[in-house]
XYZ file of C-alpha atoms in Angstrom:
482
model
C -6.222 41.819 -10.902
C -6.716 38.155 -9.883
C -4.240 35.373 -9.829
C -4.711 31.433 -9.585
C -3.728 28.227 -10.878
C -5.669 26.139 -13.256
C -4.140 22.815 -14.285
C -0.783 23.630 -15.168
C -0.952 27.340 -16.224
C -1.100 30.822 -14.239
C -4.356 32.263 -14.984
C -4.926 36.356 -14.470
C -8.337 37.837 -14.490
C -7.887 41.796 -15.340
C -10.207 44.634 -15.339
C -10.570 48.524 -15.790
C -13.289 49.802 -13.342
C -15.617 51.588 -15.330
C -14.216 51.113 -18.423
C -16.571 51.048 -21.585
C -15.198 50.393 -25.181
C -12.045 51.601 -23.547
C -8.386 50.506 -25.051
C -5.739 49.710 -22.210
C -2.335 48.430 -22.323
C -1.486 46.003 -19.796
C 2.113 45.262 -18.832
C 2.809 41.812 -16.796
C 6.604 41.763 -16.113
C 7.747 37.925 -15.285
C 10.888 35.975 -15.169
C 10.801 32.112 -16.135
C 13.928 29.755 -15.022
C 15.091 26.862 -17.030
C 13.726 28.546 -20.118
C 16.579 28.113 -22.668
C 17.479 24.715 -24.066
C 20.914 23.861 -25.111
C 22.295 21.587 -27.837
C 25.711 20.228 -29.042
C 25.802 23.276 -32.232
C 23.345 25.980 -30.409
C 21.343 27.281 -27.621
C 17.909 28.048 -28.176
C 14.870 29.848 -26.832
C 11.719 27.844 -27.756
C 8.931 30.033 -26.657
C 5.281 30.276 -26.811
C 4.076 33.584 -26.897
C 0.097 33.688 -26.585
C -0.610 30.093 -25.686
C -2.843 27.951 -27.413
C -6.102 27.757 -24.785
C -7.635 31.403 -25.811
C -11.208 31.004 -26.042
C -11.546 34.542 -27.899
C -10.128 35.595 -31.120
C -6.959 37.379 -31.372
C -6.531 40.077 -33.658
C -3.110 40.704 -33.629
C 0.153 39.275 -32.101
C 3.641 40.398 -31.936
C 6.626 39.361 -30.124
C 10.139 41.016 -29.917
C 13.172 38.947 -28.873
C 16.677 41.141 -27.628
C 19.590 38.433 -27.772
C 22.729 39.167 -25.357
C 25.489 40.844 -27.032
C 27.641 38.456 -29.271
C 25.590 36.278 -30.406
C 26.424 34.827 -33.723
C 24.997 32.545 -36.416
C 21.870 33.516 -35.206
C 18.517 31.951 -36.546
C 14.854 32.025 -36.439
C 11.775 30.457 -36.697
C 7.839 31.055 -35.786
C 4.463 28.669 -36.154
C 0.701 29.764 -36.209
C -2.293 28.129 -35.306
C -3.596 25.262 -33.145
C -1.606 23.230 -31.046
C 0.354 21.045 -33.103
C 0.332 23.421 -36.258
C 3.468 23.703 -38.722
C 1.780 26.875 -40.366
C 4.052 29.527 -40.577
C 1.933 32.660 -41.265
C 4.465 34.695 -39.231
C 6.437 37.906 -40.448
C 10.076 37.970 -39.365
C 11.909 40.843 -39.010
C 15.471 41.268 -37.773
C 16.450 44.132 -35.706
C 19.608 45.470 -34.177
C 19.351 43.259 -31.704
C 17.201 40.316 -32.502
C 13.866 40.014 -33.932
C 10.346 40.977 -34.139
C 7.495 38.194 -34.958
C 4.387 39.947 -36.318
C 1.268 37.395 -37.201
C 0.069 38.246 -40.650
C -3.725 37.200 -39.647
C -5.990 37.511 -36.952
C -6.105 34.229 -34.703
C -8.656 32.332 -34.452
C -9.992 30.142 -31.382
C -7.314 28.456 -29.669
C -4.896 29.275 -32.103
C -1.374 31.040 -30.753
C 1.998 32.244 -31.578
C 5.368 30.343 -31.425
C 8.845 31.049 -32.102
C 12.578 29.431 -31.777
C 15.484 31.066 -31.941
C 19.113 29.682 -31.658
C 22.791 31.056 -31.384
C 26.200 29.876 -31.197
C 27.123 28.239 -27.882
C 29.311 30.643 -25.337
C 27.127 33.160 -25.062
C 24.741 32.176 -22.085
C 26.190 30.523 -19.294
C 25.341 26.722 -19.592
C 24.352 25.336 -16.195
C 26.149 22.802 -14.490
C 25.281 19.461 -13.343
C 24.601 20.645 -9.885
C 22.395 23.635 -11.127
C 20.455 20.674 -13.766
C 20.065 18.418 -10.588
C 18.732 21.099 -8.286
C 16.344 22.364 -10.984
C 15.094 19.109 -11.386
C 14.461 18.723 -7.883
C 12.801 21.758 -7.395
C 10.437 21.665 -10.365
C 9.446 17.765 -9.109
C 9.661 18.589 -5.386
C 6.316 16.097 -4.826
C 8.337 13.587 -6.239
C 10.930 13.499 -3.918
C 8.084 12.849 -0.910
C 8.937 8.795 -1.371
C 12.236 9.026 -1.063
C 12.130 11.539 1.884
C 9.645 8.845 3.431
C 12.118 5.741 2.576
C 15.173 7.722 4.443
C 13.581 9.130 7.210
C 11.425 5.923 8.031
C 14.636 3.617 7.789
C 16.326 5.777 9.747
C 14.117 5.358 12.311
C 13.486 1.712 11.990
C 17.779 1.577 12.114
C 17.687 3.878 15.728
C 14.613 2.646 17.055
C 12.812 -0.501 15.529
C 15.162 -2.901 15.338
C 14.954 -6.242 17.475
C 18.467 -7.194 19.314
C 20.799 -9.164 17.246
C 19.432 -12.792 17.228
C 21.703 -15.850 17.955
C 22.169 -18.890 15.662
C 18.720 -20.762 15.513
C 18.284 -24.553 17.041
C 15.488 -26.793 16.492
C 13.204 -26.987 18.607
C 10.559 -29.933 19.663
C 8.198 -28.168 21.479
C 6.559 -24.721 21.509
C 8.818 -21.914 23.761
C 7.647 -21.362 27.129
C 4.112 -23.132 26.645
C 3.008 -20.580 24.140
C -0.102 -20.944 22.439
C -0.746 -20.885 18.784
C -1.968 -17.280 18.624
C 0.796 -16.243 20.932
C 3.263 -17.310 18.513
C 1.251 -16.271 15.583
C 1.692 -12.745 16.965
C 5.460 -12.992 18.141
C 6.173 -13.799 14.466
C 4.760 -11.009 12.506
C 3.699 -8.841 14.807
C 0.043 -9.008 14.943
C -2.268 -11.379 15.263
C -4.266 -12.401 11.957
C -7.739 -14.381 11.384
C -5.137 -17.500 10.771
C -4.412 -17.630 14.448
C -7.795 -17.163 15.342
C -8.569 -19.945 13.718
C -5.711 -21.619 15.000
C -6.814 -21.072 18.202
C -10.420 -22.428 17.462
C -8.465 -25.824 16.357
C -6.370 -25.782 19.279
C -9.688 -25.719 21.719
C -11.004 -28.507 20.042
C -8.198 -30.492 20.046
C -7.847 -29.866 23.699
C -11.392 -31.219 23.958
C -13.066 -27.806 24.811
C -15.593 -27.697 21.470
C -16.191 -30.169 18.492
C -16.114 -29.320 14.730
C -18.597 -30.488 12.420
C -18.618 -29.733 8.505
C -21.595 -29.616 7.224
C -22.405 -29.676 3.658
C -24.913 -27.713 1.625
C -28.621 -30.070 0.726
C -30.752 -29.350 -2.379
C -29.928 -27.145 -5.277
C -27.277 -25.178 -3.573
C -25.091 -28.530 -2.446
C -25.540 -29.550 -6.176
C -23.957 -26.189 -7.271
C -21.600 -26.631 -4.549
C -20.647 -30.257 -6.198
C -19.934 -28.445 -9.497
C -17.804 -26.116 -8.052
C -19.645 -23.019 -8.781
C -20.751 -21.770 -5.062
C -18.878 -22.550 -1.950
C -21.799 -22.576 0.934
C -20.545 -24.722 3.568
C -21.329 -23.884 7.052
C -20.040 -25.535 9.988
C -21.210 -26.131 13.694
C -19.733 -26.247 17.093
C -20.743 -28.066 20.108
C -19.508 -26.674 23.317
C -18.203 -29.998 25.031
C -17.298 -28.200 28.899
C -19.109 -25.745 30.918
C -17.888 -22.457 31.880
C -16.279 -24.216 35.314
C -14.009 -26.182 32.796
C -12.193 -23.345 31.585
C -10.076 -22.345 34.354
C -7.145 -23.984 32.917
C -7.448 -21.576 29.782
C -5.599 -18.259 29.263
C -7.466 -15.049 28.736
C -7.956 -14.919 25.252
C -8.766 -18.604 24.714
C -11.388 -18.253 27.296
C -12.801 -15.070 25.341
C -12.962 -16.909 22.366
C -15.107 -19.724 24.016
C -16.960 -17.063 25.664
C -18.008 -15.294 22.471
C -18.980 -18.829 20.958
C -21.134 -19.219 24.139
C -22.630 -15.787 23.516
C -24.239 -17.000 20.644
C -25.090 -21.059 21.070
C -28.446 -22.493 21.683
C -27.762 -25.141 24.279
C -24.210 -25.324 23.738
C -24.808 -25.729 19.823
C -23.991 -23.121 17.191
C -23.287 -22.616 13.265
C -20.488 -20.848 12.069
C -23.230 -18.811 10.379
C -24.380 -17.539 13.524
C -21.335 -15.612 14.589
C -21.864 -13.177 11.246
C -22.176 -9.504 12.619
C -21.738 -10.899 16.231
C -17.953 -12.374 16.483
C -16.344 -8.979 15.230
C -17.024 -7.193 18.262
C -14.740 -9.910 20.261
C -11.872 -10.072 18.239
C -10.306 -6.693 19.815
C -10.323 -7.929 22.988
C -9.045 -11.046 22.122
C -6.206 -9.210 20.195
C -5.772 -7.054 23.330
C -5.556 -10.351 25.763
C -2.893 -11.754 23.285
C -1.045 -8.734 23.545
C -1.118 -8.672 27.333
C 0.131 -12.004 27.582
C 3.225 -11.204 25.490
C 3.502 -8.313 27.545
C 3.718 -10.268 30.872
C 6.389 -12.385 29.788
C 7.998 -9.339 28.973
C 8.315 -9.785 25.262
C 6.999 -6.194 23.952
C 7.378 -2.763 25.900
C 4.879 -0.910 23.142
C 1.567 -2.875 21.647
C 3.146 -3.815 17.833
C -0.546 -3.822 16.382
C -1.285 -0.328 17.626
C 2.120 0.724 16.686
C 1.113 -0.414 13.055
C -1.999 1.219 13.484
C -0.825 4.572 14.526
C 2.169 4.765 11.579
C -1.003 3.549 8.959
C -3.355 6.216 10.306
C -0.120 9.055 9.811
C 0.460 7.682 6.315
C -3.084 8.304 5.517
C -3.347 11.879 7.495
C -0.186 13.039 5.329
C -1.994 11.512 2.195
C -5.455 13.910 3.266
C -2.943 16.829 3.873
C -1.030 16.464 0.406
C -4.158 16.529 -1.265
C -5.749 19.179 0.432
C -2.299 21.490 0.020
C -2.432 20.919 -3.466
C -6.266 22.000 -4.118
C -5.510 24.951 -1.562
C -2.918 25.980 -3.852
C -4.521 25.668 -6.936
C -2.116 22.706 -8.483
C -3.721 20.085 -10.892
C -3.703 16.537 -9.113
C -2.092 14.398 -11.818
C -1.563 10.669 -11.922
C 2.444 11.360 -11.140
C 1.418 13.286 -7.813
C -1.072 10.823 -6.893
C 1.673 7.745 -7.570
C 4.062 10.020 -5.414
C 1.612 10.519 -2.495
C 0.637 6.764 -2.750
C 4.424 5.184 -2.785
C 5.033 7.738 0.491
C 2.028 6.074 2.434
C 2.981 2.812 1.407
C 6.481 3.079 2.624
C 5.094 4.648 5.729
C 2.779 1.575 6.280
C 5.207 -1.072 5.320
C 7.832 0.514 7.948
C 5.071 0.847 10.487
C 4.731 -3.455 10.068
C 8.366 -3.733 10.697
C 8.913 -0.947 13.404
C 7.181 -2.557 16.692
C 10.121 -3.832 18.482
C 11.068 -7.167 20.506
C 12.461 -6.926 23.602
C 15.642 -8.987 24.289
C 13.601 -11.665 25.900
C 10.841 -11.447 22.759
C 13.872 -11.784 20.883
C 15.217 -15.198 22.401
C 11.511 -16.486 22.430
C 10.979 -15.563 18.778
C 14.458 -17.596 18.382
C 12.656 -20.280 20.045
C 9.832 -20.204 17.544
C 11.786 -20.060 14.674
C 13.541 -23.262 15.752
C 9.977 -24.781 16.281
C 9.203 -23.976 12.953
C 12.406 -25.377 11.662
C 11.045 -28.749 13.245
C 7.187 -28.346 12.048
C 8.706 -27.493 8.691
C 10.885 -30.168 8.118
C 10.019 -33.117 10.061
C 9.466 -35.026 6.893
C 13.430 -34.810 6.035
C 16.104 -37.176 6.761
C 16.937 -35.340 9.425
C 14.278 -36.167 11.517
C 13.453 -39.549 10.254
C 14.533 -40.988 13.822
C 11.513 -39.080 15.530
C 8.735 -41.117 16.674
C 5.858 -39.668 14.977
C 2.243 -40.297 16.451
C -1.508 -39.545 15.904
C -1.314 -37.362 18.699
C 1.770 -35.403 17.953
C 0.174 -35.016 14.737
C -3.020 -33.184 16.472
C -0.932 -31.564 19.409
C 0.853 -29.634 17.046
C -1.361 -28.917 13.920
C -2.665 -25.932 15.308
C 0.908 -24.317 15.752
C 1.501 -25.394 12.277
C -1.587 -23.711 11.071
C -0.251 -20.222 12.981
C 2.994 -20.497 10.762
C 1.467 -21.629 7.628
C 3.510 -25.162 7.630
C 0.418 -27.343 7.861
C 0.494 -28.887 4.713
C 4.319 -29.919 5.341
C 3.494 -31.259 8.650
C 0.468 -33.288 7.300
C 2.783 -34.971 4.909
C 5.240 -36.234 7.510
C 2.241 -38.370 8.790
C 1.029 -39.963 5.775
C 0.379 -43.561 6.819
C 0.884 -42.321 10.565
C -2.112 -40.094 11.023
C -5.014 -42.429 9.227
C -8.387 -42.090 11.389
C -10.723 -38.980 11.433
C -10.419 -37.047 14.813
C -13.362 -36.961 17.151
C -13.084 -33.641 17.160
C -13.793 -32.860 13.380
C -16.573 -34.416 11.885
C -18.438 -34.279 8.948
C -15.875 -35.456 6.242
C -17.439 -38.574 4.812
C -16.526 -42.267 4.750
C -13.695 -43.541 3.006
C -9.967 -43.866 3.314
C -8.533 -41.165 5.509
C -5.450 -39.176 5.225
C -3.904 -36.561 7.239
C -3.789 -34.237 4.060
C -7.449 -34.552 4.089
C -8.053 -33.058 7.082
C -5.342 -30.243 6.571
C -7.690 -29.154 3.348
C -10.544 -29.224 5.645
C -9.503 -26.924 7.959
C -8.251 -24.502 5.142
C -12.275 -24.576 4.331
C -13.209 -23.729 7.610
C -10.012 -20.829 7.742
C -11.521 -19.329 4.713
C -15.181 -19.449 5.629
C -14.640 -18.786 9.525
C -12.466 -15.425 8.609
C -15.696 -14.246 6.527
C -18.006 -14.886 9.225
C -15.812 -13.627 11.995
C -15.065 -10.182 10.476
C -18.452 -9.566 8.984
C -20.170 -6.734 10.599
C -23.534 -4.726 9.678
C -22.991 -1.836 7.690
C -24.113 0.549 10.686
C -21.078 -0.857 12.512
C -18.628 0.519 9.859
C -16.412 2.893 12.159
C -7.917 10.017 -7.375
C 11.523 24.782 -32.699
C 14.525 24.715 -35.373
C 15.159 22.508 -38.193
C 11.679 21.620 -38.942
C 11.380 20.098 -35.222
C 8.946 22.848 -33.936
C 5.264 23.607 -33.955
C 2.668 25.827 -32.431
C 2.161 25.802 -29.053
C 5.849 24.035 -28.497
C 8.090 25.154 -25.687
C 7.774 27.369 -22.728
C 5.452 30.090 -21.956
C 1.996 30.480 -23.676
C -1.319 31.089 -21.964
C -4.718 31.263 -22.613
C -8.308 33.035 -21.401
C -11.866 33.230 -21.342
C -11.981 37.384 -21.406
C -14.226 36.607 -18.484
């Protein structure tokens, strides 16, 4: 006899070696937990005797029910036919301690026998609230995974992932510790985004190392771009200083310029030239930013590595869950998949916030938040006495981009920053406004992100009272007759 689980059913295959036109009686004994249903006025057994999935006819079907001693107000009902049928082609005989149910005619393809028997409460001990709770969690153990993951990850974060307590935030008018936009971007959210890389690109332009040129598409593509049907802008970069003039730059800034120089021709390149090339430099740039922050004592472990480890662990657990279900022959339903997905999402989210800053890192983070307060609210009355100059706007614009407050920063300089910068060209003539530059840089950020991340394909590393019917209740089965 072979046993396996098929969808939500247990399937047995039974054979008799050497038998030919033989009749054999096969007795299968099993126990079922939580099979009774409890109502205010009665207890009930609603039982599917044969199941409704047999692919062969059943010539005779019957069932015997033995009630516990003392059962009173007993009543019974039975149904035959396809799933959901209300046909009652069943003979019900009362016995000394229960009932006999016999189908009057044979059952056809996918037809079955179901009975429902009820009796007055008090004969069978009803489960307590604790019994119900444990039974529910035992039957739905897979759905407990997200709660277990939540408790475990919260405990891990509480014990090992929290930053030291922050002090009240004071406004800062300069970047703390002369940090670069990329360093500030990583310290804020423990990762280096493409936004931070674009902010570094703009910062290098402001400092005079490169010049950015916005290039409008021409011809029919330009016509479609003007209509807003396509967005095919390109950007050009001119490297203004030779490598010997990069000595004052940090390592990640040097790597950035080196990556541009590697594809430049006579010091000039288009953004499109970075496609399938620049992506190779991103890990080194991220590593250089983290190395600088670690040298400052802001981290003890690489936050991006920690987050990646938890992400990998989450997906490994997801894969192991699927493999375990397949190995046990269980069906993979939407509820199971949802439970697994919620589990990996919880692990992933906590993996992003678990990387811990040191005390020095927390103090620097306080300074960043104070500097962000200045950039974000410089147009308010609180800062109305600040002397705003075009030079200030350009100097802090890359930081505002890294902190995602560049639009508010630009509004504070309306009427003050009214000339196109020398480091950004191609915006056309006419009246110039600070918000126009920020809008143009948003376009640069969008296009540069797509170009810098692009890589060639080879690089890439799912009852009773008329309420019953045939097939309802517990029990049942089905078969194919081999």
